[in-house]
Amino acid sequence: MNASDFADAQWTRATGAGVDPHEYRRVTAALTRAADWGPAFSRTGQACAERAERAGSSVSAGEHLLMAARWFHLATLAPGAGAGRAAAAADRALSRALTVLEPGARRVSGTGFTGWLRGPSDAPGTVIVIPGLDSAKEEFLDLTAALLARGLAVFSMDGPGQGALAATTALTPHYEQVVGRVLDALGVPRAGLVGLSLGGYYAARTAALEPRVAAAATVSGPFRLDWDELPAPVRDIMARRAGGADAARAFARRVDLTGLAPRITAPLLVVDGGQDVIPGVTNGEQLARLAPHGTYLPVPHGDHLLGNARGDWLFPLADHLAHTLTGAAV
């Protein structure tokens, strides 16, 4: 795929993550090869970090650092030797931003996970945000903001093979064990989950197997994967994140919610984009139908992760989790 095609393919994902669309066009218009993507996006992230150093207030500095975190994360989407460094830079930028903007935010790490707990210490509910195959906690800052605005506490995490842990860990199908350790570390008796892309499978699987899950939502999550049907770029990413092609093939075989969906007793919202073309992530209706308390929210014009249709799902999803966890109207 050439640079222009790659930029077009990532357009709604990048703008859905919150970067300025005009700056995105300026950065990507200068690319001549897909291999230039990582360095160009890292330079843009660094420019945002330098703006933070010159900012006239701590609030402005923090907001520049949040934008830097987004750009550094997007730098990891193209394969290259610098992806690990970009992920580490995204993690540092987010850490610096929250230190400035939210002194009460707390870094929480354990075996196979790391992330930030944000929101009031007396919040009536806690939500864990689970990223996908090549996403990370820095990609879903606007979703986190929507949940925080509803008075919830939010733990935005990277798990095995994700974000800050991608260089040192591999994907695991047993994500419910990771979330179990997160819940232990947070010390909360119950929590909501929202998973995006592959994270949607993780969230649904965990909701079936972890009794402390009180609410769940999935966005563009796979119900079942067939290795042979996956596009080559997705297989390549999975092989890098799982530790090789054989491990990735075995991982994909485990992604199947047929037997688990009926065990999800928590209220579950399933969001699908009608224009999502990745095989396996266009069949969320089956998950919603099999789950005892499943609700299906199809967005006909939405693509993968629905970055082109945020108004159709972002706020309804946040309301679903807030209402389910607190019992209050929002």
Short mmCIF file of C-alpha atoms in Angstrom, two decimals:
data_model
loop_
_atom_site.label_atom_id
_atom_site.label_comp_id
_atom_site.label_asym_id
_atom_site.label_seq_id
_atom_site.Cartn_x
_atom_site.Cartn_y
_atom_site.Cartn_z
CA MET A 1 0.00 0.00 0.00
CA ASN A 2 1.42 3.39 -0.93
CA ALA A 3 1.55 6.34 1.45
CA SER A 4 -1.56 8.04 0.06
CA ASP A 5 -3.69 4.92 0.27
CA PHE A 6 -2.46 4.19 3.79
CA ALA A 7 -3.27 7.74 4.89
CA ASP A 8 -6.76 7.50 3.40
CA ALA A 9 -7.33 4.16 5.15
CA GLN A 10 -6.35 5.65 8.52
CA TRP A 11 -8.24 8.94 8.08
CA THR A 12 -11.32 8.32 10.21
CA ARG A 13 -9.35 6.37 12.79
CA ALA A 14 -6.89 9.22 13.24
CA THR A 15 -9.51 11.95 13.35
CA GLY A 16 -11.68 9.77 15.59
CA ALA A 17 -8.71 9.60 17.96
CA GLY A 18 -8.85 13.38 18.19
CA VAL A 19 -6.05 14.77 16.02
CA ASP A 20 -6.69 17.91 14.02
CA PRO A 21 -7.91 16.83 10.55
CA HIS A 22 -6.14 19.71 8.82
CA GLU A 23 -2.83 18.89 10.48
CA TYR A 24 -3.35 15.24 9.57
CA ARG A 25 -3.74 16.21 5.91
CA ARG A 26 -0.64 18.40 6.06
CA VAL A 27 1.47 15.65 7.63
CA THR A 28 0.29 12.86 5.35
CA ALA A 29 0.44 14.96 2.15
CA ALA A 30 4.22 15.15 2.56
CA LEU A 31 4.67 11.37 2.75
CA THR A 32 6.15 9.58 -0.24
CA ARG A 33 6.31 6.06 1.25
CA ALA A 34 4.31 4.24 3.90
CA ALA A 35 7.64 3.73 5.68
CA ASP A 36 7.81 7.50 6.26
CA TRP A 37 4.61 7.38 8.35
CA GLY A 38 6.17 6.56 11.72
CA PRO A 39 8.95 9.16 11.62
CA ALA A 40 6.60 11.89 10.35
CA PHE A 41 3.99 11.24 13.03
CA SER A 42 6.65 11.03 15.74
CA ARG A 43 8.04 14.39 14.63
CA THR A 44 4.54 15.86 14.86
CA GLY A 45 4.16 14.41 18.34
CA GLN A 46 7.49 15.91 19.32
CA ALA A 47 6.39 19.30 17.97
CA CYS A 48 3.31 19.12 20.22
CA ALA A 49 5.53 18.26 23.19
CA GLU A 50 7.73 21.26 22.40
CA ARG A 51 4.65 23.49 22.31
CA ALA A 52 3.92 22.26 25.82
CA GLU A 53 7.32 23.52 26.95
CA ARG A 54 6.53 26.99 25.59
CA ALA A 55 2.91 27.09 26.76
CA GLY A 56 1.70 30.03 28.80
CA SER A 57 -0.21 27.94 31.31
CA SER A 58 -0.16 24.47 32.82
CA VAL A 59 -3.55 23.76 31.23
CA SER A 60 -2.24 24.58 27.77
CA ALA A 61 0.86 22.51 28.42
CA GLY A 62 -1.24 19.55 29.45
CA GLU A 63 -3.48 19.82 26.41
CA HIS A 64 -0.48 19.98 24.08
CA LEU A 65 0.87 16.84 25.76
CA LEU A 66 -2.44 15.02 25.28
CA MET A 67 -2.22 15.85 21.58
CA ALA A 68 1.38 14.68 21.51
CA ALA A 69 0.28 11.36 23.00
CA ARG A 70 -2.23 10.92 20.18
CA TRP A 71 0.34 11.60 17.45
CA PHE A 72 2.97 9.35 19.00
CA HIS A 73 0.42 6.55 19.23
CA LEU A 74 -0.63 6.98 15.61
CA ALA A 75 3.05 6.71 14.67
CA THR A 76 2.90 3.07 15.77
CA LEU A 77 0.25 2.11 13.19
CA ALA A 78 2.76 1.63 10.37
CA PRO A 79 5.30 -1.18 10.81
CA GLY A 80 8.83 -0.05 11.43
CA ALA A 81 11.71 -0.15 13.85
CA GLY A 82 10.53 3.02 15.56
CA ALA A 83 7.12 1.73 16.66
CA GLY A 84 8.35 0.72 20.10
CA ARG A 85 9.95 4.11 20.69
CA ALA A 86 6.78 5.87 19.54
CA ALA A 87 4.64 3.81 21.91
CA ALA A 88 6.97 4.68 24.79
CA ALA A 89 6.82 8.36 23.81
CA ALA A 90 3.00 8.23 23.74
CA ASP A 91 3.00 6.71 27.21
CA ARG A 92 5.35 9.39 28.54
CA ALA A 93 3.36 12.21 26.98
CA LEU A 94 0.11 10.95 28.51
CA SER A 95 1.80 10.55 31.89
CA ARG A 96 3.14 14.09 31.78
CA ALA A 97 -0.24 15.46 30.67
CA LEU A 98 -2.18 13.81 33.46
CA THR A 99 0.41 14.84 36.04
CA VAL A 100 -0.23 18.44 35.03
CA LEU A 101 -3.97 18.36 34.36
CA GLU A 102 -5.22 15.81 36.89
CA PRO A 103 -3.04 15.56 39.98
CA GLY A 104 -5.44 12.97 41.39
CA ALA A 105 -4.89 10.60 38.46
CA ARG A 106 -3.06 7.44 39.49
CA ARG A 107 -0.79 5.14 37.51
CA VAL A 108 -1.65 1.52 38.22
CA SER A 109 0.45 -1.35 36.86
CA GLY A 110 0.66 -5.08 37.42
CA THR A 111 1.40 -8.33 35.65
CA GLY A 112 0.32 -7.85 32.04
CA PHE A 113 -1.25 -4.41 32.40
CA THR A 114 -0.55 -0.74 32.93
CA GLY A 115 -2.73 2.34 32.77
CA TRP A 116 -4.20 5.39 34.43
CA LEU A 117 -7.09 5.58 36.87
CA ARG A 118 -8.85 8.91 36.46
CA GLY A 119 -11.91 10.52 38.00
CA PRO A 120 -13.24 11.16 41.49
CA SER A 121 -12.16 8.83 44.29
CA ASP A 122 -15.81 8.55 45.35
CA ALA A 123 -17.15 7.89 41.86
CA PRO A 124 -20.36 5.81 41.82
CA GLY A 125 -18.90 3.48 39.20
CA THR A 126 -15.66 2.54 37.44
CA VAL A 127 -15.17 1.71 33.77
CA ILE A 128 -12.18 -0.09 32.26
CA VAL A 129 -11.37 0.89 28.66
CA ILE A 130 -9.80 -1.99 26.72
CA PRO A 131 -7.92 -1.28 23.47
CA GLY A 132 -7.61 -3.59 20.48
CA LEU A 133 -5.04 -5.28 18.29
CA ASP A 134 -2.85 -2.27 17.52
CA SER A 135 -4.60 0.42 19.57
CA ALA A 136 -3.64 1.72 22.99
CA LYS A 137 -4.93 3.81 25.86
CA GLU A 138 -3.82 7.00 24.08
CA GLU A 139 -6.21 6.37 21.16
CA PHE A 140 -9.44 6.63 23.15
CA LEU A 141 -8.98 9.81 25.16
CA ASP A 142 -12.28 11.27 23.95
CA LEU A 143 -14.19 8.16 25.05
CA THR A 144 -12.51 8.45 28.43
CA ALA A 145 -13.52 12.11 28.60
CA ALA A 146 -17.16 11.23 27.86
CA LEU A 147 -17.19 8.71 30.70
CA LEU A 148 -15.48 11.11 33.10
CA ALA A 149 -18.04 13.79 32.23
CA ARG A 150 -20.75 11.45 33.54
CA GLY A 151 -19.06 11.25 36.94
CA LEU A 152 -17.48 7.84 36.48
CA ALA A 153 -13.95 6.79 37.30
CA VAL A 154 -12.09 5.39 34.29
CA PHE A 155 -9.12 3.07 34.03
CA SER A 156 -7.59 3.37 30.55
CA MET A 157 -5.27 0.43 30.10
CA ASP A 158 -2.74 -1.33 27.92
CA GLY A 159 -2.73 -5.10 28.23
CA PRO A 160 -0.47 -7.82 26.83
CA GLY A 161 0.78 -6.94 23.36
CA GLN A 162 -0.77 -3.47 23.50
CA GLY A 163 0.58 0.08 23.67
CA ALA A 164 3.36 0.55 26.18
CA LEU A 165 3.57 -3.24 26.67
CA ALA A 166 3.66 -4.22 22.98
CA ALA A 167 7.44 -4.47 22.87
CA THR A 168 7.75 -6.73 25.91
CA THR A 169 4.59 -8.89 25.96
CA ALA A 170 2.44 -10.87 23.53
CA LEU A 171 -1.31 -11.04 22.92
CA THR A 172 -3.23 -13.39 25.16
CA PRO A 173 -6.68 -14.87 24.56
CA HIS A 174 -7.17 -15.10 28.33
CA TYR A 175 -7.77 -11.39 28.80
CA GLU A 176 -10.28 -12.03 31.57
CA GLN A 177 -7.33 -12.99 33.77
CA VAL A 178 -5.70 -9.63 33.05
CA VAL A 179 -8.91 -7.74 33.87
CA GLY A 180 -9.24 -9.77 37.03
CA ARG A 181 -5.81 -8.55 38.14
CA VAL A 182 -6.81 -4.99 37.20
CA LEU A 183 -9.93 -5.22 39.38
CA ASP A 184 -7.86 -6.57 42.25
CA ALA A 185 -5.37 -3.70 41.89
CA LEU A 186 -8.10 -1.05 41.70
CA GLY A 187 -9.88 -2.52 44.69
CA VAL A 188 -13.36 -2.14 43.21
CA PRO A 189 -16.04 -4.81 43.75
CA ARG A 190 -17.65 -4.25 40.35
CA ALA A 191 -16.89 -2.37 37.16
CA GLY A 192 -18.02 -1.73 33.62
CA LEU A 193 -16.02 -2.61 30.53
CA VAL A 194 -15.83 -1.04 27.11
CA GLY A 195 -13.70 -2.73 24.47
CA LEU A 196 -12.85 -1.45 21.02
CA SER A 197 -12.00 -3.59 17.98
CA LEU A 198 -10.26 -6.71 19.31
CA GLY A 199 -10.85 -5.17 22.73
CA GLY A 200 -14.55 -5.75 22.09
CA TYR A 201 -13.90 -9.49 22.05
CA TYR A 202 -11.82 -9.13 25.22
CA ALA A 203 -14.61 -7.18 26.94
CA ALA A 204 -17.32 -9.66 25.96
CA ARG A 205 -15.19 -12.66 26.93
CA THR A 206 -14.38 -11.07 30.28
CA ALA A 207 -18.02 -10.20 30.91
CA ALA A 208 -18.85 -13.90 30.45
CA LEU A 209 -16.12 -15.17 32.77
CA GLU A 210 -15.52 -12.46 35.41
CA PRO A 211 -18.44 -12.06 37.85
CA ARG A 212 -17.37 -8.56 38.89
CA VAL A 213 -18.32 -7.13 35.47
CA ALA A 214 -21.58 -5.21 35.97
CA ALA A 215 -21.92 -3.61 32.52
CA ALA A 216 -20.20 -3.94 29.16
CA ALA A 217 -20.05 -2.40 25.72
CA THR A 218 -18.23 -3.35 22.53
CA VAL A 219 -17.33 -1.22 19.52
CA SER A 220 -16.38 -2.96 16.24
CA GLY A 221 -15.58 -6.10 18.21
CA PRO A 222 -15.21 -9.51 16.54
CA PHE A 223 -17.65 -12.28 17.38
CA ARG A 224 -15.48 -14.88 15.68
CA LEU A 225 -12.33 -14.73 13.55
CA ASP A 226 -11.24 -16.91 10.64
CA TRP A 227 -7.51 -16.62 10.02
CA ASP A 228 -7.85 -17.35 6.30
CA GLU A 229 -10.42 -14.58 5.87
CA LEU A 230 -8.43 -11.87 7.63
CA PRO A 231 -6.80 -9.27 5.37
CA ALA A 232 -3.03 -9.64 5.05
CA PRO A 233 -2.28 -6.40 6.97
CA VAL A 234 -4.35 -7.62 9.93
CA ARG A 235 -2.59 -11.01 9.88
CA ASP A 236 0.77 -9.23 9.80
CA ILE A 237 -0.11 -7.06 12.81
CA MET A 238 -1.42 -10.06 14.72
CA ALA A 239 1.75 -12.02 13.97
CA ARG A 240 3.91 -9.17 15.29
CA ARG A 241 1.82 -8.76 18.42
CA ALA A 242 1.37 -12.50 19.13
CA GLY A 243 4.98 -13.55 18.63
CA GLY A 244 4.89 -15.09 15.14
CA ALA A 245 2.52 -16.40 12.50
CA ASP A 246 1.86 -19.74 14.22
CA ALA A 247 1.04 -18.04 17.51
CA ALA A 248 -1.19 -15.56 15.70
CA ARG A 249 -3.05 -18.32 13.88
CA ALA A 250 -3.62 -20.13 17.18
CA PHE A 251 -4.76 -16.87 18.80
CA ALA A 252 -7.28 -16.19 16.02
CA ARG A 253 -8.78 -19.66 16.46
CA ARG A 254 -9.54 -18.80 20.09
CA VAL A 255 -11.55 -15.70 19.13
CA ASP A 256 -15.05 -17.16 19.18
CA LEU A 257 -17.89 -16.01 21.43
CA THR A 258 -20.43 -18.63 20.39
CA GLY A 259 -20.30 -20.51 23.67
CA LEU A 260 -19.53 -17.51 25.86
CA ALA A 261 -22.16 -14.99 24.74
CA PRO A 262 -25.07 -16.73 26.57
CA ARG A 263 -23.04 -16.47 29.79
CA ILE A 264 -22.90 -12.66 29.71
CA THR A 265 -25.38 -11.70 32.40
CA ALA A 266 -24.45 -8.00 32.59
CA PRO A 267 -26.25 -5.48 30.37
CA LEU A 268 -24.30 -5.41 27.09
CA LEU A 269 -24.33 -2.78 24.33
CA VAL A 270 -22.92 -3.90 20.97
CA VAL A 271 -21.98 -1.19 18.46
CA ASP A 272 -21.29 -2.08 14.81
CA GLY A 273 -20.46 0.05 11.79
CA GLY A 274 -22.26 -0.94 8.63
CA GLN A 275 -19.27 0.11 6.50
CA ASP A 276 -16.76 -1.93 8.50
CA VAL A 277 -15.01 -4.16 5.96
CA ILE A 278 -12.82 -6.24 8.30
CA PRO A 279 -14.16 -9.83 8.27
CA GLY A 280 -15.27 -10.95 11.70
CA VAL A 281 -16.15 -7.54 13.10
CA THR A 282 -19.37 -7.06 11.17
CA ASN A 283 -21.31 -9.76 13.03
CA GLY A 284 -21.95 -8.14 16.38
CA GLU A 285 -25.69 -8.67 16.02
CA GLN A 286 -25.15 -12.33 16.87
CA LEU A 287 -23.41 -11.37 20.11
CA ALA A 288 -26.24 -9.03 21.09
CA ARG A 289 -28.82 -11.68 20.26
CA LEU A 290 -27.14 -14.46 22.25
CA ALA A 291 -26.33 -12.35 25.31
CA PRO A 292 -29.28 -12.44 27.75
CA HIS A 293 -29.30 -8.65 28.15
CA GLY A 294 -27.76 -7.59 24.86
CA THR A 295 -28.71 -4.48 22.89
CA TYR A 296 -27.58 -3.95 19.32
CA LEU A 297 -26.71 -0.48 18.00
CA PRO A 298 -25.94 -0.63 14.27
CA VAL A 299 -24.65 2.52 12.58
CA PRO A 300 -25.12 1.97 8.82
CA HIS A 301 -22.57 4.58 7.71
CA GLY A 302 -20.00 3.77 10.40
CA ASP A 303 -16.65 2.24 9.50
CA HIS A 304 -14.25 0.31 11.73
CA LEU A 305 -14.13 2.02 15.16
CA LEU A 306 -16.77 4.42 13.79
CA GLY A 307 -14.48 7.41 13.81
CA ASN A 308 -16.70 8.82 11.06
CA ALA A 309 -19.88 8.52 13.13
CA ARG A 310 -18.98 9.40 16.70
CA GLY A 311 -22.21 11.26 17.40
CA ASP A 312 -24.21 8.13 16.67
CA TRP A 313 -22.61 5.93 19.34
CA LEU A 314 -20.14 7.68 21.66
CA PHE A 315 -22.64 9.43 23.92
CA PRO A 316 -25.24 6.62 23.90
CA LEU A 317 -22.49 4.22 24.92
CA ALA A 318 -21.31 6.48 27.73
CA ASP A 319 -24.92 6.88 28.90
CA HIS A 320 -25.42 3.09 28.82
CA LEU A 321 -22.46 2.50 31.12
CA ALA A 322 -23.29 5.40 33.44
CA HIS A 323 -26.93 4.41 33.80
CA THR A 324 -26.17 0.72 34.28
CA LEU A 325 -23.45 1.29 36.87
CA THR A 326 -25.17 4.02 38.85
CA GLY A 327 -28.87 3.42 38.21
CA ALA A 328 -29.31 7.14 37.67
CA ALA A 329 -30.66 8.92 34.64
CA VAL A 330 -27.97 10.75 32.67
#
